[in-house]
Coordinates of C-alpha atoms in Angstrom, one line a residue:
M1 CA -0.2 0.2 -0.3
A2 CA 2.8 2.4 1.0
N3 CA 4.8 1.7 -2.5
E4 CA 1.6 2.1 -4.7
A5 CA 0.5 5.5 -2.7
G6 CA 4.3 6.8 -3.2
V7 CA 5.9 6.6 -0.2
E8 CA 9.3 6.8 -0.7
G9 CA 12.3 4.7 0.9
L10 CA 10.2 1.7 1.7
S11 CA 13.1 0.0 3.5
S12 CA 12.6 2.5 6.5
I13 CA 9.2 1.1 7.3
K14 CA 9.9 -1.6 9.5
Y15 CA 8.2 -4.5 9.3
L16 CA 7.3 -7.0 12.6
S17 CA 6.5 -10.4 12.2
F18 CA 3.6 -12.0 14.3
T19 CA 2.4 -15.6 14.7
G20 CA -0.8 -14.8 14.8
G21 CA -3.9 -11.8 13.9
G22 CA -4.5 -11.3 18.3
E23 CA -1.1 -10.7 18.7
A24 CA -0.5 -8.1 16.4
M25 CA -3.5 -6.8 17.3
T26 CA -2.9 -6.6 21.0
Q27 CA 0.3 -4.9 20.0
V28 CA -1.5 -2.1 17.6
V29 CA -4.5 -1.4 19.9
G30 CA -2.0 -0.7 23.2
G31 CA -0.1 1.4 20.9
H32 CA 3.1 -0.5 20.2
I33 CA 3.0 -0.6 16.7
D34 CA 1.0 2.2 14.4
V35 CA -0.4 0.4 11.6
F36 CA -1.5 -3.4 11.1
T37 CA -3.2 -5.1 8.1
G38 CA -5.6 -8.3 9.4
D39 CA -9.0 -9.8 9.0
I40 CA -12.0 -7.6 9.7
S41 CA -12.7 -10.4 11.4
E42 CA -10.2 -9.6 13.9
A43 CA -10.8 -6.3 14.3
Q44 CA -14.0 -6.6 15.2
G45 CA -14.6 -6.6 18.5
F46 CA -12.2 -3.6 18.9
M47 CA -14.0 -1.3 16.0
E48 CA -16.8 -1.9 18.2
S49 CA -15.4 -1.1 21.9
G50 CA -13.7 2.2 20.6
D51 CA -10.6 1.2 20.6
L52 CA -9.5 0.2 17.1
R53 CA -10.3 2.6 13.8
V54 CA -10.2 1.2 10.5
L55 CA -8.5 2.9 6.9
A56 CA -9.7 1.4 4.9
V57 CA -10.5 -1.9 3.0
L58 CA -8.4 -3.3 1.1
A59 CA -10.7 -5.0 -1.5
D60 CA -12.2 -3.9 -4.9
E61 CA -15.5 -2.6 -3.8
R62 CA -16.9 -1.9 0.2
L63 CA -17.7 -4.9 2.3
S64 CA -21.5 -5.4 3.2
G65 CA -23.7 -4.8 6.2
E66 CA -22.6 -3.4 9.0
F67 CA -19.3 -2.8 7.8
S68 CA -20.3 -0.9 4.7
D69 CA -19.5 2.9 5.7
I70 CA -15.8 1.6 5.8
P71 CA -14.0 3.0 2.3
T72 CA -11.7 1.1 0.2
A73 CA -8.2 2.2 -0.4
K74 CA -9.5 2.6 -3.8
E75 CA -11.8 5.1 -3.1
Q76 CA -9.2 6.6 -0.9
G77 CA -6.6 6.8 -3.6
V78 CA -4.7 4.5 -3.5
D79 CA -5.8 1.3 -5.8
V80 CA -4.3 -1.4 -3.8
V81 CA -6.3 -4.8 -3.2
G82 CA -5.1 -6.8 -0.3
A83 CA -7.1 -10.0 -0.1
N84 CA -6.5 -12.5 2.5
W85 CA -7.1 -15.7 0.7
R86 CA -6.7 -19.6 1.1
G87 CA -6.0 -22.4 -0.8
F88 CA -6.5 -26.4 -1.4
Y89 CA -3.2 -27.6 -2.3
M90 CA -2.4 -31.4 -4.0
P91 CA 0.7 -33.5 -5.0
A92 CA 1.6 -32.5 -7.9
D93 CA 1.8 -35.8 -9.7
I94 CA -1.9 -36.3 -8.8
S95 CA -4.0 -37.8 -11.6
D96 CA -6.2 -35.4 -13.9
E97 CA -8.3 -37.3 -12.5
A98 CA -8.5 -36.6 -8.8
R99 CA -7.1 -32.7 -9.4
Q100 CA -10.8 -32.6 -11.4
Y101 CA -12.6 -34.3 -9.0
W102 CA -11.4 -32.3 -5.8
I103 CA -12.3 -28.5 -8.0
D104 CA -15.6 -30.1 -8.7
T105 CA -15.9 -31.0 -5.3
L106 CA -15.1 -27.9 -3.5
G107 CA -17.3 -25.8 -6.3
Q108 CA -20.2 -27.7 -5.9
L109 CA -19.4 -26.5 -1.7
Y110 CA -18.7 -23.3 -2.6
A111 CA -21.9 -22.6 -4.1
S112 CA -23.9 -24.3 -1.5
D113 CA -26.1 -22.5 0.4
E114 CA -24.9 -24.0 3.8
W115 CA -20.9 -22.4 2.6
K116 CA -22.2 -19.0 1.8
Q117 CA -24.1 -19.3 5.8
V118 CA -20.6 -20.2 7.1
M119 CA -19.0 -17.1 5.2
K120 CA -21.7 -15.2 6.3
Q121 CA -21.7 -15.8 10.2
N122 CA -17.6 -15.2 10.1
G123 CA -17.4 -12.6 8.0
L124 CA -16.1 -13.5 4.9
I125 CA -16.0 -12.5 1.0
P126 CA -16.3 -14.6 -1.3
F127 CA -13.4 -15.2 -3.2
D128 CA -14.2 -18.3 -5.9
V129 CA -10.7 -18.7 -7.9
Q130 CA -10.2 -22.7 -9.2
G131 CA -8.4 -25.2 -11.1
E132 CA -5.6 -22.9 -13.6
E133 CA -6.6 -19.9 -12.4
F134 CA -5.8 -20.4 -9.1
R135 CA -2.6 -21.4 -10.1
Q136 CA -1.4 -18.6 -12.0
F137 CA -2.7 -15.8 -9.4
V138 CA -1.0 -18.1 -6.5
E139 CA 2.3 -17.6 -8.9
S140 CA 1.2 -13.5 -9.2
Q141 CA 1.1 -13.4 -5.3
I142 CA 3.9 -14.9 -4.5
D143 CA 5.9 -13.1 -7.5
D144 CA 4.5 -9.7 -5.5
I145 CA 5.3 -10.6 -2.6
E146 CA 8.9 -11.1 -3.1
T147 CA 9.4 -8.3 -5.3
L148 CA 8.0 -6.1 -2.2
S149 CA 9.8 -8.0 0.4
K150 CA 13.2 -6.9 -1.3
D151 CA 11.8 -3.5 -1.6
V152 CA 11.0 -3.1 2.3
G153 CA 14.6 -5.0 3.0
I154 CA 13.0 -8.4 4.2
I155 CA 15.1 -10.7 1.6
Q156 CA 18.1 -9.0 0.2

């Protein structure tokens, strides 16, 4: 986000690695760090108590429901998306039939009303990328993270 916003001297930004969002959230709410990126579900309780102010949603569009008043970074002039995504992976040498079985099965799960309810209950935003498109997405994310890590001095 700093890079896209035109911040100079990215290597001067101190990056801290935490084992989980809870630890990082404790540090930001306690005033020990200035900013934090994380899941809205981790921030929700601190937002409700008034201990945390969310500056932007790193999504293409505003979140729905109770979070709809939080502007996106894009709305604020910073064209960046920072989705927190997860994937399912399998061995590279798996058969084409097994690969397709899992793509189809997970696609059916994702389309189910039960999964949609779980997503809603947990504040998750739909992100349905599968098969070859997902592989390309992951490779692009790895390249972006590697470049950013070099820019901020995490990787030499």
